[in-house]
Amino acid sequence: MTSGRFYVTTAIPYVNARPHLGFALEIVQADVLARHRRLRGEAVRFLTGTDDNSLTNVLAAEAERVPVRELVARNAAAFAALRDPLALSFDDFIRTSSDPRHRAGVERLWHACAAAGDLYRRHYEGLYCVGCERFYAPAELRDGRCPDHGVQPQRVAEENWFFRLSRYQQRLHELVSGGSLRIEPAARRNEVLGLIAGGLEDFSVSRSRARARGWGIGVPGDPDQVVYVWWDALGNYITALGYGTGGAAYRDWWVSGDRRVHVIGKGILRFHAVYWVAMLLSAGEPLPTDILVHDYLTVEGRKLSKSNGNVIDPVALAGRFGADAVRWWLLREVPRAGDTDFTVERLAARNDEDLANGVGNLVNRVVTMVHRYRQGLLPSAGPAPADAGRLVRACRQAPGRVDDALAVGDFRRATGALWAIVEEGNRYVEAVRPWDLARSERNRDPGAGNPAAGDPAAGGGAAGDRLDGVLGVLVWACRRLAEELAPFLPDAAARIARQCDASSGRLPSPEPLFPRIARS
């Protein structure tokens, strides 16, 4: 067990529409990190929420002909409601338009950067993508269009407040290259170093109130300007801790916390690894320790997004196939680097192969054999059979392998450590053939295993001792699997633990753990 404080966050998504599977990937990854550190004995705070103050939300409300506040409240509620369908464990949920902690924190951050001499006003003209809420240089466009949204940016000219990002170029390089700010995977770290090496220009941190349609947080002391949504949104990681309203949470989780981890998608890396870090340097506040970056989910090669019109509802998916199947696909199928194409067929195949035929089959056959050969009574604990070495090693190595993988955001490798237990458990059953041991036991002592003949857990001589050892190590392995599986599939892990619980004197009767998914 370890001690320490672990603070983990997701990005906060726009609420111009309901959540889609791409955000489910991120919040499930963050949930695994939170549950895993709790399992290891750390104090954990897991934050998520919604970015309510984006112009995209305003435009969506105009398109629906409803008040902006009504639209963002409705869609923010849909994001908060992901908790039960996806079996999430977040501790806090912040809404940037209505949470009283947020405005106060944004204003404090603004004043701190102004006091450092890093904010100034000037005229600006550039190409602006509303979907990204950012300006693009012509060289960053693809055939004149936003690389993410495929639309031509608007040409915008106005006078705004700017932040002196250029002042922090050298310091940012030192932090990222030296590893003080860890960005994983390495390709994303190198991407950030490339951005820094290419030169950092000061960026606009406000918008005219007219262009923002009056929606958002006003610039302190300048009623004609609204705080740029990314400045606003990035601040949520500390405003949710009471940065602007006082209290102990900011000190405990940000200033004194051991790890401050952001889980984000690759499309917003610049904002988190460059803009956000520079803002904190300017304000004299501690920095995040880790930025873990995932790639995109796609459908037929196209990024899942509201603007592409190919969103997949994670709530409907979990309602149809269960949280276990959805979480396992996101964690087991999606690689550390590279986009991943989603289909229902792939989700079903992964569920059936790994969960129904793998994990479920192992636990069910082990519990069934304990009932069949020992009337549900667990054999007395003893040394593991000599030929169970590979299974024992897989169980004992799993915690360390999971720790190492999750430290760098490699969820596929982490689940691979658990899968090794399943593979070795099923291989061991096939190799030792407990049914043959039971047959030998009966042939040697016809009363063995019969309750009328005495203690049914006593076995029958050497064959009985051998079968006891085999069944004992298999139940032990299933229990270890349940423990390490809990951060990944909390509901399934609890079911496995109940199947292997002998506290009442005997194991519960075996029950199927995972339904197979119909391919219709």
Coordinates of C-alpha atoms in Angstrom, one line a residue:
M1 CA 0.0 0.0 0.0
T2 CA 1.1 3.5 -0.7
S3 CA 0.2 6.9 0.7
G4 CA -0.2 10.2 -1.1
R5 CA -2.6 12.5 -2.8
F6 CA -3.6 11.9 -6.4
Y7 CA -5.7 14.4 -8.4
V8 CA -7.0 13.4 -11.8
T9 CA -9.1 15.3 -14.2
T10 CA -10.7 15.0 -17.6
A11 CA -11.0 17.8 -20.1
I12 CA -14.4 19.5 -19.8
P13 CA -16.3 19.2 -23.0
Y14 CA -18.6 21.7 -24.8
V15 CA -22.2 21.0 -24.1
N16 CA -23.6 22.0 -27.5
A17 CA -24.8 18.4 -27.7
R18 CA -25.1 15.3 -25.6
P19 CA -22.0 13.2 -24.7
H20 CA -20.6 10.7 -27.3
L21 CA -18.3 7.7 -27.1
G22 CA -15.2 9.8 -27.6
F23 CA -15.6 11.5 -24.3
A24 CA -16.6 8.2 -22.7
L25 CA -13.1 6.9 -23.6
E26 CA -11.6 9.8 -21.7
I27 CA -13.7 9.6 -18.6
V28 CA -13.4 5.9 -18.3
Q29 CA -9.6 6.1 -18.6
A30 CA -9.6 8.8 -15.8
D31 CA -12.0 6.6 -13.7
V32 CA -9.6 3.7 -14.0
L33 CA -6.7 5.9 -12.8
A34 CA -8.8 7.1 -9.9
R35 CA -10.0 3.7 -8.8
H36 CA -6.5 2.2 -9.2
R37 CA -4.8 4.8 -6.9
R38 CA -7.6 4.3 -4.3
L39 CA -6.9 0.5 -4.5
R40 CA -3.2 1.3 -3.8
G41 CA -4.1 3.2 -0.7
E42 CA -3.8 6.8 -2.0
A43 CA -6.2 9.7 -1.3
V44 CA -7.8 10.5 -4.6
R45 CA -9.9 13.3 -6.0
F46 CA -11.4 12.8 -9.5
L47 CA -12.8 15.9 -11.3
T48 CA -14.9 16.1 -14.4
G49 CA -17.5 18.6 -15.6
T50 CA -18.6 20.7 -18.6
D51 CA -17.4 23.8 -20.5
D52 CA -20.6 25.8 -20.6
N53 CA -19.2 29.2 -21.8
S54 CA -18.2 28.3 -25.4
L55 CA -19.6 30.2 -28.4
T56 CA -20.5 26.7 -29.9
N57 CA -23.0 26.4 -27.1
V58 CA -24.5 29.7 -27.9
L59 CA -24.8 28.9 -31.6
A60 CA -26.4 25.5 -30.8
A61 CA -29.0 27.2 -28.6
E62 CA -29.7 29.7 -31.4
A63 CA -30.2 26.8 -33.8
E64 CA -32.7 25.2 -31.4
R65 CA -34.3 28.5 -30.6
V66 CA -33.9 28.0 -26.9
P67 CA -32.2 30.1 -24.2
V68 CA -28.5 29.3 -23.9
R69 CA -28.8 28.6 -20.2
E70 CA -31.5 26.1 -20.9
L71 CA -29.5 24.2 -23.5
V72 CA -26.3 24.1 -21.4
A73 CA -28.2 23.0 -18.3
R74 CA -29.9 20.2 -20.2
N75 CA -26.8 18.9 -21.9
A76 CA -24.6 19.3 -18.8
A77 CA -27.0 17.1 -16.9
A78 CA -26.5 14.4 -19.6
F79 CA -22.8 14.5 -19.0
A80 CA -23.2 14.2 -15.2
A81 CA -25.6 11.3 -15.8
L82 CA -22.8 9.2 -17.3
R83 CA -21.9 8.1 -13.8
D84 CA -24.3 5.1 -13.5
P85 CA -24.3 3.8 -17.1
L86 CA -20.5 3.8 -17.3
A87 CA -19.9 2.9 -13.6
L88 CA -17.9 6.0 -12.9
S89 CA -16.6 7.2 -9.5
F90 CA -15.9 11.0 -10.0
D91 CA -15.8 13.0 -6.8
D92 CA -16.6 16.4 -8.2
F93 CA -18.5 17.8 -11.2
I94 CA -18.0 21.5 -12.2
R95 CA -20.2 23.5 -14.5
T96 CA -18.4 26.7 -15.7
S97 CA -21.5 28.8 -16.2
S98 CA -23.2 28.2 -12.9
D99 CA -20.7 26.9 -10.3
P100 CA -20.0 29.8 -7.9
R101 CA -16.4 28.4 -7.4
H102 CA -15.5 29.0 -11.1
R103 CA -16.1 32.7 -11.8
A104 CA -14.2 33.7 -8.6
G105 CA -11.3 31.5 -9.6
V106 CA -11.1 32.7 -13.2
E107 CA -11.1 36.3 -12.0
R108 CA -8.3 35.5 -9.4
L109 CA -6.2 33.9 -12.1
W110 CA -6.7 36.8 -14.5
H111 CA -5.7 39.3 -11.8
A112 CA -2.6 37.2 -10.9
C113 CA -1.4 37.2 -14.6
A114 CA -2.1 40.9 -14.9
A115 CA 0.0 41.6 -11.8
A116 CA 2.8 39.7 -13.4
G117 CA 2.6 42.0 -16.4
D118 CA 1.5 39.3 -18.8
L119 CA -1.8 40.8 -20.0
Y120 CA -2.1 43.6 -22.5
R121 CA -4.6 44.9 -25.1
R122 CA -4.0 45.1 -28.9
H123 CA -5.8 44.9 -32.2
Y124 CA -5.8 41.5 -33.9
E125 CA -6.9 40.0 -37.1
G126 CA -6.9 36.3 -37.9
L127 CA -8.6 33.1 -39.0
Y128 CA -10.9 31.7 -36.3
C129 CA -12.5 28.3 -36.0
V130 CA -15.6 28.4 -33.8
G131 CA -15.6 24.7 -33.3
C132 CA -12.1 24.7 -31.9
E133 CA -12.5 28.1 -30.3
R134 CA -9.0 29.1 -31.5
F135 CA -7.2 31.1 -34.2
Y136 CA -5.2 29.3 -36.9
A137 CA -2.2 30.4 -38.9
P138 CA -2.7 29.7 -42.7
A139 CA 0.0 27.0 -42.6
E140 CA -2.0 25.1 -39.9
L141 CA -5.0 24.7 -42.1
R142 CA -5.7 21.7 -44.5
D143 CA -6.7 23.0 -47.9
G144 CA -7.8 26.2 -46.2
R145 CA -10.0 24.3 -43.7
C146 CA -9.8 23.5 -40.0
P147 CA -8.0 20.1 -39.7
D148 CA -10.4 18.9 -37.0
H149 CA -13.8 20.3 -38.2
G150 CA -13.3 20.6 -42.0
V151 CA -14.7 24.1 -42.2
Q152 CA -13.2 27.3 -43.4
P153 CA -12.3 29.5 -40.4
Q154 CA -13.9 32.9 -40.1
R155 CA -11.8 36.0 -40.5
V156 CA -12.1 38.0 -37.3
A157 CA -10.7 41.4 -36.6
E158 CA -11.1 43.1 -33.2
E159 CA -9.2 44.5 -30.2
N160 CA -8.6 41.9 -27.5
W161 CA -6.6 41.2 -24.4
F162 CA -3.4 39.1 -25.0
F163 CA -1.3 36.9 -22.8
R164 CA 2.5 37.1 -23.1
L165 CA 3.1 33.4 -24.0
S166 CA 6.4 34.3 -25.7
R167 CA 7.9 35.2 -22.3
Y168 CA 7.6 31.5 -21.2
Q169 CA 9.1 29.7 -24.2
Q170 CA 12.4 28.8 -22.7
R171 CA 10.9 27.8 -19.3
L172 CA 8.3 25.6 -21.1
H173 CA 11.1 23.9 -23.1
E174 CA 13.0 23.1 -19.9
L175 CA 10.0 21.7 -18.1
V176 CA 8.9 19.4 -20.9
S177 CA 12.4 18.3 -22.1
G178 CA 13.6 17.8 -18.5
G179 CA 10.5 15.7 -17.5
S180 CA 9.3 18.0 -14.7
L181 CA 6.1 18.1 -16.8
R182 CA 5.6 14.5 -18.0
I183 CA 3.7 14.1 -21.2
E184 CA 2.8 10.6 -22.3
P185 CA 3.1 9.0 -24.8
A186 CA 6.6 10.2 -26.0
A187 CA 5.3 11.1 -29.4
R188 CA 3.0 13.7 -27.8
R189 CA 5.9 15.0 -25.7
N190 CA 7.9 15.4 -28.9
E191 CA 5.0 17.2 -30.5
V192 CA 4.9 19.8 -27.7
L193 CA 8.7 20.3 -27.9
G194 CA 8.2 20.9 -31.6
L195 CA 5.5 23.5 -31.0
I196 CA 7.8 25.3 -28.5
A197 CA 10.8 25.1 -30.8
G198 CA 8.7 26.6 -33.6
G199 CA 8.3 29.8 -31.6
L200 CA 5.5 30.8 -29.3
E201 CA 3.4 33.9 -30.0
D202 CA 1.3 35.7 -27.5
F203 CA -2.3 34.7 -27.8
S204 CA -5.7 36.4 -27.5
V205 CA -7.4 35.7 -24.1
S206 CA -10.6 37.7 -24.6
R207 CA -13.4 38.2 -27.1
S208 CA -15.7 41.1 -27.6
R209 CA -18.9 40.8 -25.7
A210 CA -20.8 41.4 -28.9
R211 CA -19.2 38.4 -30.7
A212 CA -19.7 36.2 -27.6
R213 CA -23.4 37.2 -27.6
G214 CA -22.9 38.4 -24.1
W215 CA -22.3 34.8 -22.9
G216 CA -19.4 34.0 -20.6
I217 CA -17.3 35.5 -17.8
G218 CA -16.6 39.2 -18.2
V219 CA -13.0 40.4 -18.2
P220 CA -12.3 42.0 -14.8
G221 CA -12.5 45.8 -15.2
D222 CA -13.4 45.7 -18.9
P223 CA -17.2 45.3 -19.5
D224 CA -16.8 45.2 -23.3
Q225 CA -14.8 41.9 -23.2
V226 CA -15.5 38.3 -22.2
V227 CA -12.8 36.0 -21.0
Y228 CA -11.6 33.6 -23.8
V229 CA -13.3 30.2 -23.4
W230 CA -10.0 28.3 -23.2
W231 CA -8.7 30.6 -20.4
D232 CA -12.0 30.1 -18.7
A233 CA -12.1 26.3 -19.2
L234 CA -8.5 25.5 -18.3
G235 CA -9.0 27.3 -15.0
N236 CA -11.6 24.7 -13.9
Y237 CA -8.8 22.3 -12.7
I238 CA -8.1 24.7 -9.9
T239 CA -11.3 26.7 -9.5
A240 CA -13.0 23.4 -8.6
L241 CA -10.6 23.2 -5.7
G242 CA -11.6 26.6 -4.4
Y243 CA -8.7 28.6 -5.9
G244 CA -10.9 31.7 -5.9
T245 CA -13.1 31.0 -3.0
G246 CA -10.8 29.7 -0.3
G247 CA -10.8 26.5 1.7
A248 CA -8.3 23.7 2.1
A249 CA -9.0 21.8 -1.1
Y250 CA -6.7 23.9 -3.3
R251 CA -3.8 23.6 -0.8
D252 CA -4.4 19.8 -0.2
W253 CA -4.9 18.7 -3.8
W254 CA -3.0 21.2 -6.0
V255 CA -0.3 22.9 -3.9
S256 CA 0.6 19.9 -1.7
G257 CA -0.7 17.0 -3.8
D258 CA 1.7 14.4 -5.0
R259 CA 0.4 14.0 -8.6
R260 CA -1.8 16.3 -10.6
V261 CA -2.8 14.4 -13.7
H262 CA -4.8 15.7 -16.8
V263 CA -6.3 13.1 -19.1
I264 CA -7.0 14.7 -22.5
G265 CA -7.4 14.1 -26.2
K266 CA -4.7 14.8 -28.7
G267 CA -6.6 17.7 -30.3
I268 CA -6.3 19.9 -27.2
L269 CA -2.7 19.2 -26.3
R270 CA -1.4 22.7 -27.2
F271 CA -3.9 24.2 -24.7
H272 CA -2.9 22.0 -21.8
A273 CA 0.8 21.6 -22.3
V274 CA 1.6 25.1 -23.4
Y275 CA -1.1 27.7 -22.7
W276 CA -2.2 26.3 -19.3
V277 CA 1.3 25.7 -18.0
A278 CA 2.3 29.2 -19.0
M279 CA -0.7 30.7 -17.3
L280 CA 0.2 28.9 -14.1
L281 CA 3.8 30.0 -14.3
S282 CA 2.6 33.6 -14.7
A283 CA 0.3 33.3 -11.7
G284 CA 3.1 31.7 -9.6
E285 CA 1.1 28.5 -9.0
P286 CA 2.2 24.8 -9.1
L287 CA 2.0 23.0 -12.4
P288 CA 0.4 19.7 -13.4
T289 CA 2.8 16.8 -13.0
D290 CA 1.4 14.6 -15.8
I291 CA -0.6 15.0 -19.1
L292 CA -1.8 11.7 -20.4
V293 CA -3.0 11.9 -24.0
H294 CA -5.3 9.6 -25.9
D295 CA -6.0 9.6 -29.6
Y296 CA -9.4 9.6 -31.3
L297 CA -12.2 7.1 -31.8
T298 CA -13.4 6.9 -35.4
V299 CA -16.2 5.4 -37.4
E300 CA -15.2 4.3 -40.9
G301 CA -12.0 6.3 -40.4
R302 CA -13.6 9.6 -39.5
K303 CA -13.2 11.1 -36.0
L304 CA -16.2 10.7 -33.7
S305 CA -17.5 14.2 -33.3
K306 CA -20.7 16.2 -33.2
S307 CA -19.7 18.3 -36.2
N308 CA -19.1 15.1 -38.3
G309 CA -22.5 13.8 -37.4
N310 CA -21.3 10.3 -36.5
V311 CA -21.6 10.3 -32.7
I312 CA -22.3 7.2 -30.8
D313 CA -24.3 7.5 -27.6
P314 CA -22.4 5.7 -24.8
V315 CA -25.5 5.6 -22.6
A316 CA -27.5 3.7 -25.2
L317 CA -24.5 1.5 -25.9
A318 CA -24.2 0.6 -22.2
G319 CA -27.9 0.1 -21.9
R320 CA -27.8 -2.4 -24.8
F321 CA -24.6 -4.3 -23.9
G322 CA -23.8 -3.4 -20.3
A323 CA -21.1 -1.2 -18.7
D324 CA -18.6 -4.1 -18.5
A325 CA -18.6 -4.6 -22.3
V326 CA -18.3 -0.9 -23.1
R327 CA -15.6 -0.2 -20.5
W328 CA -13.6 -3.3 -21.5
W329 CA -13.7 -2.4 -25.2
L330 CA -12.5 1.1 -24.5
L331 CA -9.7 -0.1 -22.2
R332 CA -8.6 -3.4 -24.0
E333 CA -9.1 -2.4 -27.6
V334 CA -7.9 1.1 -27.8
P335 CA -4.1 1.4 -28.1
R336 CA -1.9 3.9 -26.4
A337 CA -1.2 5.6 -29.7
G338 CA -3.2 5.6 -32.9
D339 CA -6.9 6.2 -33.7
T340 CA -9.3 3.3 -33.2
D341 CA -12.3 2.5 -35.4
F342 CA -15.4 1.5 -33.5
T343 CA -18.0 -1.0 -34.6
V344 CA -20.6 -2.9 -32.6
E345 CA -19.2 -6.1 -34.0
R346 CA -15.8 -5.4 -32.6
L347 CA -17.3 -4.6 -29.2
A348 CA -19.3 -7.8 -29.3
A349 CA -16.3 -9.9 -30.3
R350 CA -14.1 -8.5 -27.6
N351 CA -16.8 -9.1 -25.0
D352 CA -17.4 -12.6 -26.0
E353 CA -13.7 -13.6 -26.4
D354 CA -12.3 -11.9 -23.3
L355 CA -15.1 -11.6 -20.9
A356 CA -17.6 -14.4 -21.6
N357 CA -15.1 -17.0 -22.9
G358 CA -12.1 -15.9 -20.9
V359 CA -12.8 -14.4 -17.5
G360 CA -16.3 -15.7 -17.1
N361 CA -15.3 -19.2 -18.3
L362 CA -12.4 -19.4 -15.9
V363 CA -14.3 -18.3 -12.8
N364 CA -17.4 -20.3 -13.6
R365 CA -15.5 -23.6 -14.2
V366 CA -13.4 -23.1 -11.0
V367 CA -16.4 -22.5 -8.8
T368 CA -18.3 -25.3 -10.5
M369 CA -15.4 -27.7 -9.8
V370 CA -15.3 -26.7 -6.1
H371 CA -19.0 -27.5 -5.8
R372 CA -18.8 -30.7 -7.8
Y373 CA -15.8 -32.1 -6.1
R374 CA -15.9 -30.5 -2.7
Q375 CA -19.6 -29.6 -2.3
G376 CA -18.6 -25.9 -2.4
L377 CA -16.2 -26.1 0.6
L378 CA -12.9 -24.4 -0.2
P379 CA -9.9 -26.6 0.5
S380 CA -7.6 -25.6 3.3
A381 CA -4.9 -23.1 2.2
G382 CA -1.5 -24.7 1.6
P383 CA 1.5 -24.2 -0.7
A384 CA 0.6 -23.8 -4.4
P385 CA 1.3 -27.0 -6.5
A386 CA 4.7 -26.9 -8.1
D387 CA 3.2 -27.0 -11.6
A388 CA 1.2 -23.8 -10.9
G389 CA 4.3 -21.6 -11.1
R390 CA 3.2 -19.8 -14.3
L391 CA -0.2 -19.0 -12.8
V392 CA 1.2 -17.9 -9.5
R393 CA 3.8 -15.6 -11.3
A394 CA 1.1 -14.0 -13.4
C395 CA -0.9 -13.2 -10.3
R396 CA 2.0 -11.9 -8.4
Q397 CA 3.4 -9.8 -11.3
A398 CA 0.1 -8.3 -12.2
P399 CA 0.0 -5.4 -9.6
G400 CA 3.4 -4.1 -10.6
R401 CA 2.7 -4.5 -14.3
V402 CA -0.6 -2.6 -13.9
D403 CA 1.2 0.1 -11.9
D404 CA 3.8 0.6 -14.6
A405 CA 1.4 0.7 -17.4
L406 CA -1.1 3.1 -15.9
A407 CA 1.7 5.4 -14.8
V408 CA 2.2 6.2 -18.5
G409 CA -1.5 5.9 -19.5
D410 CA -1.1 2.6 -21.3
F411 CA -4.5 1.0 -20.6
R412 CA -4.1 -1.8 -23.1
R413 CA -0.9 -3.0 -21.5
A414 CA -2.5 -2.7 -18.1
T415 CA -5.4 -5.0 -19.1
G416 CA -2.9 -7.3 -20.7
A417 CA -1.4 -8.0 -17.2
L418 CA -4.9 -9.1 -16.1
W419 CA -5.4 -11.1 -19.2
A420 CA -2.3 -13.0 -18.4
I421 CA -3.9 -14.3 -15.2
V422 CA -7.0 -15.5 -17.2
E423 CA -4.8 -17.2 -19.9
E424 CA -2.6 -18.9 -17.3
G425 CA -5.6 -20.0 -15.2
N426 CA -7.4 -21.6 -18.2
R427 CA -4.2 -23.1 -19.4
Y428 CA -3.6 -24.6 -15.9
V429 CA -7.0 -26.1 -15.8
E430 CA -6.5 -27.8 -19.2
A431 CA -3.0 -29.0 -18.2
V432 CA -3.9 -30.6 -14.8
R433 CA -7.4 -31.8 -15.7
P434 CA -9.0 -31.6 -12.2
W435 CA -11.8 -33.9 -13.4
D436 CA -9.2 -36.7 -13.9
L437 CA -7.8 -36.0 -10.4
A438 CA -11.4 -36.3 -9.0
R439 CA -11.9 -39.6 -10.9
S440 CA -8.6 -41.0 -9.5
E441 CA -9.7 -39.9 -6.0
R442 CA -13.0 -41.7 -6.3
N443 CA -11.3 -44.8 -7.6
R444 CA -8.8 -44.8 -4.7
D445 CA -11.5 -44.0 -2.1
P446 CA -15.1 -44.4 -3.2
G447 CA -16.3 -42.4 -0.2
A448 CA -14.1 -39.4 -0.9
G449 CA -16.0 -36.3 -1.7
N450 CA -19.2 -37.8 -0.3
P451 CA -20.7 -35.8 2.6
A452 CA -21.9 -39.0 4.2
A453 CA -18.3 -40.3 4.3
G454 CA -17.1 -37.5 6.6
D455 CA -15.4 -34.1 5.8
P456 CA -15.9 -33.5 2.1
A457 CA -12.9 -31.2 2.0
A458 CA -10.6 -33.8 3.3
G459 CA -10.0 -35.5 0.0
G460 CA -8.9 -39.0 -0.5
G461 CA -5.2 -39.6 0.0
A462 CA -2.6 -38.3 -2.5
A463 CA -5.1 -37.8 -5.2
G464 CA -7.3 -35.8 -2.9
D465 CA -4.4 -33.7 -1.6
R466 CA -3.4 -33.0 -5.2
L467 CA -7.0 -31.9 -6.2
D468 CA -7.2 -29.7 -3.1
G469 CA -4.0 -27.9 -4.1
V470 CA -5.2 -27.4 -7.6
L471 CA -8.6 -26.1 -6.6
G472 CA -7.1 -23.9 -3.9
V473 CA -4.6 -22.2 -6.2
L474 CA -7.3 -21.6 -8.8
V475 CA -9.7 -20.0 -6.4
W476 CA -6.8 -17.9 -5.1
A477 CA -6.0 -16.8 -8.7
C478 CA -9.6 -15.8 -9.3
R479 CA -9.6 -13.7 -6.1
R480 CA -6.4 -11.9 -7.2
L481 CA -8.0 -11.3 -10.6
A482 CA -11.0 -9.7 -8.9
E483 CA -8.8 -7.4 -6.9
E484 CA -6.8 -6.1 -9.8
L485 CA -9.8 -6.0 -12.1
A486 CA -11.7 -3.7 -9.8
P487 CA -10.5 -0.4 -11.3
F488 CA -11.2 -1.6 -14.8
L489 CA -14.5 -3.4 -14.4
P490 CA -15.8 -2.5 -10.9
D491 CA -19.2 -4.3 -11.3
A492 CA -17.7 -7.5 -12.8
A493 CA -14.9 -7.6 -10.2
A494 CA -17.5 -7.4 -7.4
R495 CA -19.4 -10.3 -8.9
I496 CA -16.2 -12.4 -9.2
A497 CA -15.3 -11.6 -5.6
R498 CA -18.8 -12.8 -4.5
Q499 CA -18.4 -16.0 -6.4
C500 CA -15.1 -16.7 -4.7
D501 CA -16.2 -15.7 -1.2
A502 CA -16.2 -18.6 1.3
S503 CA -16.9 -16.5 4.4
S504 CA -20.3 -18.2 4.8
G505 CA -18.6 -21.6 4.9
R506 CA -18.8 -22.5 1.2
L507 CA -18.7 -20.8 -2.1
P508 CA -21.9 -19.5 -3.6
S509 CA -23.4 -21.5 -6.4
P510 CA -21.8 -20.7 -9.8
E511 CA -23.6 -18.2 -11.9
P512 CA -22.8 -16.9 -15.4
L513 CA -20.8 -13.6 -15.1
F514 CA -20.9 -12.2 -18.6
P515 CA -23.7 -12.7 -21.2
R516 CA -22.6 -13.3 -24.8
I517 CA -23.7 -10.6 -27.2
A518 CA -26.0 -11.5 -30.0
R519 CA -24.7 -10.6 -33.5
S520 CA -28.1 -9.7 -35.0

